[in-house]
Amino acid sequence: QVQLVESGGGLVQAGGSLRLSCAASGRPFSSLVMGWFRQAPGKEREFAAFISWRGGTTDYTDSVKGRFTISRDNAKNMVYLQMNSLKPEDTAVYYCAATPRVAVARSSAGYDYWGQGTQVTVSS
């Protein structure tokens, strides 16, 4: 089993920044592919960002490219999502996800473990 705990959410004005963190435990972190997903009120959960086992490959949904950066620190068992130039439409609960499999990066079905989520609210 893998446990994931997100932190770093909050309320920020449009144009501001937040850094989300996700702490993982339960198995060697370097064996996990990591992703960030988000779910806005009344909408389905959607892919935001992905990072491979050692961080050499990343992927982003188009709406966050150039504004969000995913990174990981395998020594600390942490994955991060730096979010800059935030917009009201970024408001959502953000979830950290993990899998030891070769993930279909953009699909929530490709992940086996999920955190409890952290709320991000961007005011206009």
PDB file of C-alpha atoms in Angstrom:
ATOM      1  CA  GLN A   1       0.000   0.000   0.000  1.00  0.00           C
ATOM      2  CA  VAL A   2       1.018   3.566  -0.650  1.00  0.00           C
ATOM      3  CA  GLN A   3      -0.099   6.507   1.434  1.00  0.00           C
ATOM      4  CA  LEU A   4      -0.222   9.958  -0.112  1.00  0.00           C
ATOM      5  CA  VAL A   5      -0.732  13.183   1.818  1.00  0.00           C
ATOM      6  CA  GLU A   6      -1.136  16.504   0.020  1.00  0.00           C
ATOM      7  CA  SER A   7      -0.551  19.929   1.487  1.00  0.00           C
ATOM      8  CA  GLY A   8      -0.103  23.502   0.358  1.00  0.00           C
ATOM      9  CA  GLY A   9      -3.551  24.396  -0.882  1.00  0.00           C
ATOM     10  CA  GLY A  10      -5.285  27.621   0.035  1.00  0.00           C
ATOM     11  CA  LEU A  11      -6.877  30.838  -1.143  1.00  0.00           C
ATOM     12  CA  VAL A  12      -4.937  33.051  -3.527  1.00  0.00           C
ATOM     13  CA  GLN A  13      -5.734  35.967  -5.801  1.00  0.00           C
ATOM     14  CA  ALA A  14      -5.611  35.609  -9.547  1.00  0.00           C
ATOM     15  CA  GLY A  15      -2.054  35.935 -10.769  1.00  0.00           C
ATOM     16  CA  GLY A  16      -0.646  34.534  -7.570  1.00  0.00           C
ATOM     17  CA  SER A  17       1.263  31.344  -6.862  1.00  0.00           C
ATOM     18  CA  LEU A  18       0.956  28.241  -4.723  1.00  0.00           C
ATOM     19  CA  ARG A  19       3.150  25.208  -4.265  1.00  0.00           C
ATOM     20  CA  LEU A  20       1.457  21.908  -3.576  1.00  0.00           C
ATOM     21  CA  SER A  21       3.349  19.095  -1.911  1.00  0.00           C
ATOM     22  CA  CYS A  22       2.618  15.400  -1.705  1.00  0.00           C
ATOM     23  CA  ALA A  23       4.363  13.100   0.747  1.00  0.00           C
ATOM     24  CA  ALA A  24       4.443   9.425  -0.132  1.00  0.00           C
ATOM     25  CA  SER A  25       5.097   6.407   2.049  1.00  0.00           C
ATOM     26  CA  GLY A  26       4.644   2.675   1.918  1.00  0.00           C
ATOM     27  CA  ARG A  27       6.995   1.602  -0.871  1.00  0.00           C
ATOM     28  CA  PRO A  28      10.160   2.878  -2.534  1.00  0.00           C
ATOM     29  CA  PHE A  29       9.250   6.258  -3.925  1.00  0.00           C
ATOM     30  CA  SER A  30      11.495   5.933  -6.960  1.00  0.00           C
ATOM     31  CA  SER A  31       9.337   2.981  -8.075  1.00  0.00           C
ATOM     32  CA  LEU A  32       6.266   5.219  -8.377  1.00  0.00           C
ATOM     33  CA  VAL A  33       5.053   7.251 -11.289  1.00  0.00           C
ATOM     34  CA  MET A  34       3.339  10.342  -9.919  1.00  0.00           C
ATOM     35  CA  GLY A  35       0.534  12.549 -11.144  1.00  0.00           C
ATOM     36  CA  TRP A  36      -1.562  15.513 -10.108  1.00  0.00           C
ATOM     37  CA  PHE A  37      -5.246  15.631 -10.924  1.00  0.00           C
ATOM     38  CA  ARG A  38      -7.896  18.208 -10.072  1.00  0.00           C
ATOM     39  CA  GLN A  39     -11.641  18.306  -9.676  1.00  0.00           C
ATOM     40  CA  ALA A  40     -13.661  21.486  -9.839  1.00  0.00           C
ATOM     41  CA  PRO A  41     -17.188  21.681  -8.380  1.00  0.00           C
ATOM     42  CA  GLY A  42     -19.676  19.924 -10.619  1.00  0.00           C
ATOM     43  CA  LYS A  43     -16.981  18.634 -12.947  1.00  0.00           C
ATOM     44  CA  GLU A  44     -15.159  15.361 -13.449  1.00  0.00           C
ATOM     45  CA  ARG A  45     -11.666  14.819 -12.145  1.00  0.00           C
ATOM     46  CA  GLU A  46      -9.127  15.847 -14.770  1.00  0.00           C
ATOM     47  CA  PHE A  47      -5.442  15.328 -15.383  1.00  0.00           C
ATOM     48  CA  ALA A  48      -3.120  18.196 -14.546  1.00  0.00           C
ATOM     49  CA  ALA A  49       0.476  16.942 -14.566  1.00  0.00           C
ATOM     50  CA  PHE A  50       2.638  13.796 -14.631  1.00  0.00           C
ATOM     51  CA  ILE A  51       6.213  12.939 -13.774  1.00  0.00           C
ATOM     52  CA  SER A  52       8.094   9.732 -14.439  1.00  0.00           C
ATOM     53  CA  TRP A  53      10.006   7.613 -11.923  1.00  0.00           C
ATOM     54  CA  ARG A  54      13.190   9.656 -11.992  1.00  0.00           C
ATOM     55  CA  GLY A  55      11.693  12.908 -13.192  1.00  0.00           C
ATOM     56  CA  GLY A  56      13.058  12.711 -16.711  1.00  0.00           C
ATOM     57  CA  THR A  57       9.656  12.902 -18.335  1.00  0.00           C
ATOM     58  CA  THR A  58       6.857  15.305 -17.517  1.00  0.00           C
ATOM     59  CA  ASP A  59       3.520  16.046 -19.117  1.00  0.00           C
ATOM     60  CA  TYR A  60       0.883  18.704 -18.576  1.00  0.00           C
ATOM     61  CA  THR A  61      -2.633  19.354 -19.650  1.00  0.00           C
ATOM     62  CA  ASP A  62      -2.723  22.211 -22.137  1.00  0.00           C
ATOM     63  CA  SER A  63      -4.480  24.642 -19.812  1.00  0.00           C
ATOM     64  CA  VAL A  64      -1.599  24.632 -17.305  1.00  0.00           C
ATOM     65  CA  LYS A  65       1.415  24.412 -19.630  1.00  0.00           C
ATOM     66  CA  GLY A  66       3.832  27.240 -19.001  1.00  0.00           C
ATOM     67  CA  ARG A  67       2.253  28.024 -15.622  1.00  0.00           C
ATOM     68  CA  PHE A  68       2.565  24.797 -13.599  1.00  0.00           C
ATOM     69  CA  THR A  69       5.706  22.774 -12.946  1.00  0.00           C
ATOM     70  CA  ILE A  70       5.756  19.263 -11.506  1.00  0.00           C
ATOM     71  CA  SER A  71       8.895  18.022  -9.786  1.00  0.00           C
ATOM     72  CA  ARG A  72       9.958  15.285  -7.400  1.00  0.00           C
ATOM     73  CA  ASP A  73      12.604  14.652  -4.773  1.00  0.00           C
ATOM     74  CA  ASN A  74      13.145  10.916  -4.518  1.00  0.00           C
ATOM     75  CA  ALA A  75      15.402  11.341  -1.492  1.00  0.00           C
ATOM     76  CA  LYS A  76      12.559  12.986   0.413  1.00  0.00           C
ATOM     77  CA  ASN A  77       9.685  10.915  -1.030  1.00  0.00           C
ATOM     78  CA  MET A  78       8.018  14.104  -2.210  1.00  0.00           C
ATOM     79  CA  VAL A  79       6.355  15.361  -5.355  1.00  0.00           C
ATOM     80  CA  TYR A  80       5.520  19.013  -5.913  1.00  0.00           C
ATOM     81  CA  LEU A  81       3.302  21.124  -8.121  1.00  0.00           C
ATOM     82  CA  GLN A  82       4.436  24.718  -8.470  1.00  0.00           C
ATOM     83  CA  MET A  83       1.504  26.759  -9.724  1.00  0.00           C
ATOM     84  CA  ASN A  84       2.130  30.265 -11.043  1.00  0.00           C
ATOM     85  CA  SER A  85      -0.095  32.838 -12.728  1.00  0.00           C
ATOM     86  CA  LEU A  86      -3.124  31.210 -11.178  1.00  0.00           C
ATOM     87  CA  LYS A  87      -6.530  31.816 -12.690  1.00  0.00           C
ATOM     88  CA  PRO A  88     -10.023  31.476 -11.199  1.00  0.00           C
ATOM     89  CA  GLU A  89     -10.573  28.466 -13.444  1.00  0.00           C
ATOM     90  CA  ASP A  90      -7.755  26.681 -11.598  1.00  0.00           C
ATOM     91  CA  THR A  91     -10.021  26.504  -8.551  1.00  0.00           C
ATOM     92  CA  ALA A  92     -10.415  22.831  -7.646  1.00  0.00           C
ATOM     93  CA  VAL A  93      -9.502  20.111  -5.227  1.00  0.00           C
ATOM     94  CA  TYR A  94      -6.065  18.885  -6.254  1.00  0.00           C
ATOM     95  CA  TYR A  95      -5.190  15.216  -5.834  1.00  0.00           C
ATOM     96  CA  CYS A  96      -1.843  13.489  -5.815  1.00  0.00           C
ATOM     97  CA  ALA A  97      -1.819  10.061  -7.466  1.00  0.00           C
ATOM     98  CA  ALA A  98       0.712   7.254  -7.791  1.00  0.00           C
ATOM     99  CA  THR A  99       1.249   3.944  -9.485  1.00  0.00           C
ATOM    100  CA  PRO A 100       4.112   1.462  -9.763  1.00  0.00           C
ATOM    101  CA  ARG A 101       2.887   0.482 -13.227  1.00  0.00           C
ATOM    102  CA  VAL A 102       3.702   2.019 -16.525  1.00  0.00           C
ATOM    103  CA  ALA A 103       0.963   4.596 -16.272  1.00  0.00           C
ATOM    104  CA  VAL A 104      -1.323   5.965 -18.899  1.00  0.00           C
ATOM    105  CA  ALA A 105      -0.239   9.323 -17.637  1.00  0.00           C
ATOM    106  CA  ARG A 106      -3.358  11.339 -18.405  1.00  0.00           C
ATOM    107  CA  SER A 107      -5.934   8.803 -17.242  1.00  0.00           C
ATOM    108  CA  SER A 108      -7.076   8.558 -13.649  1.00  0.00           C
ATOM    109  CA  ALA A 109      -7.651   4.845 -14.254  1.00  0.00           C
ATOM    110  CA  GLY A 110      -3.909   4.464 -14.677  1.00  0.00           C
ATOM    111  CA  TYR A 111      -3.208   5.270 -11.035  1.00  0.00           C
ATOM    112  CA  ASP A 112      -3.613   2.963  -8.051  1.00  0.00           C
ATOM    113  CA  TYR A 113      -3.188   5.265  -5.086  1.00  0.00           C
ATOM    114  CA  TRP A 114      -4.713   8.624  -4.269  1.00  0.00           C
ATOM    115  CA  GLY A 115      -4.369  11.266  -1.622  1.00  0.00           C
ATOM    116  CA  GLN A 116      -7.250  12.949   0.148  1.00  0.00           C
ATOM    117  CA  GLY A 117      -6.930  16.148  -1.853  1.00  0.00           C
ATOM    118  CA  THR A 118      -6.154  19.757  -1.052  1.00  0.00           C
ATOM    119  CA  GLN A 119      -8.388  22.704  -1.917  1.00  0.00           C
ATOM    120  CA  VAL A 120      -7.081  25.471  -4.162  1.00  0.00           C
ATOM    121  CA  THR A 121      -9.262  28.540  -4.527  1.00  0.00           C
ATOM    122  CA  VAL A 122      -8.309  31.389  -6.841  1.00  0.00           C
ATOM    123  CA  SER A 123     -10.244  34.603  -6.451  1.00  0.00           C
ATOM    124  CA  SER A 124     -10.726  37.087  -9.280  1.00  0.00           C
TER     125      SER A 124
END
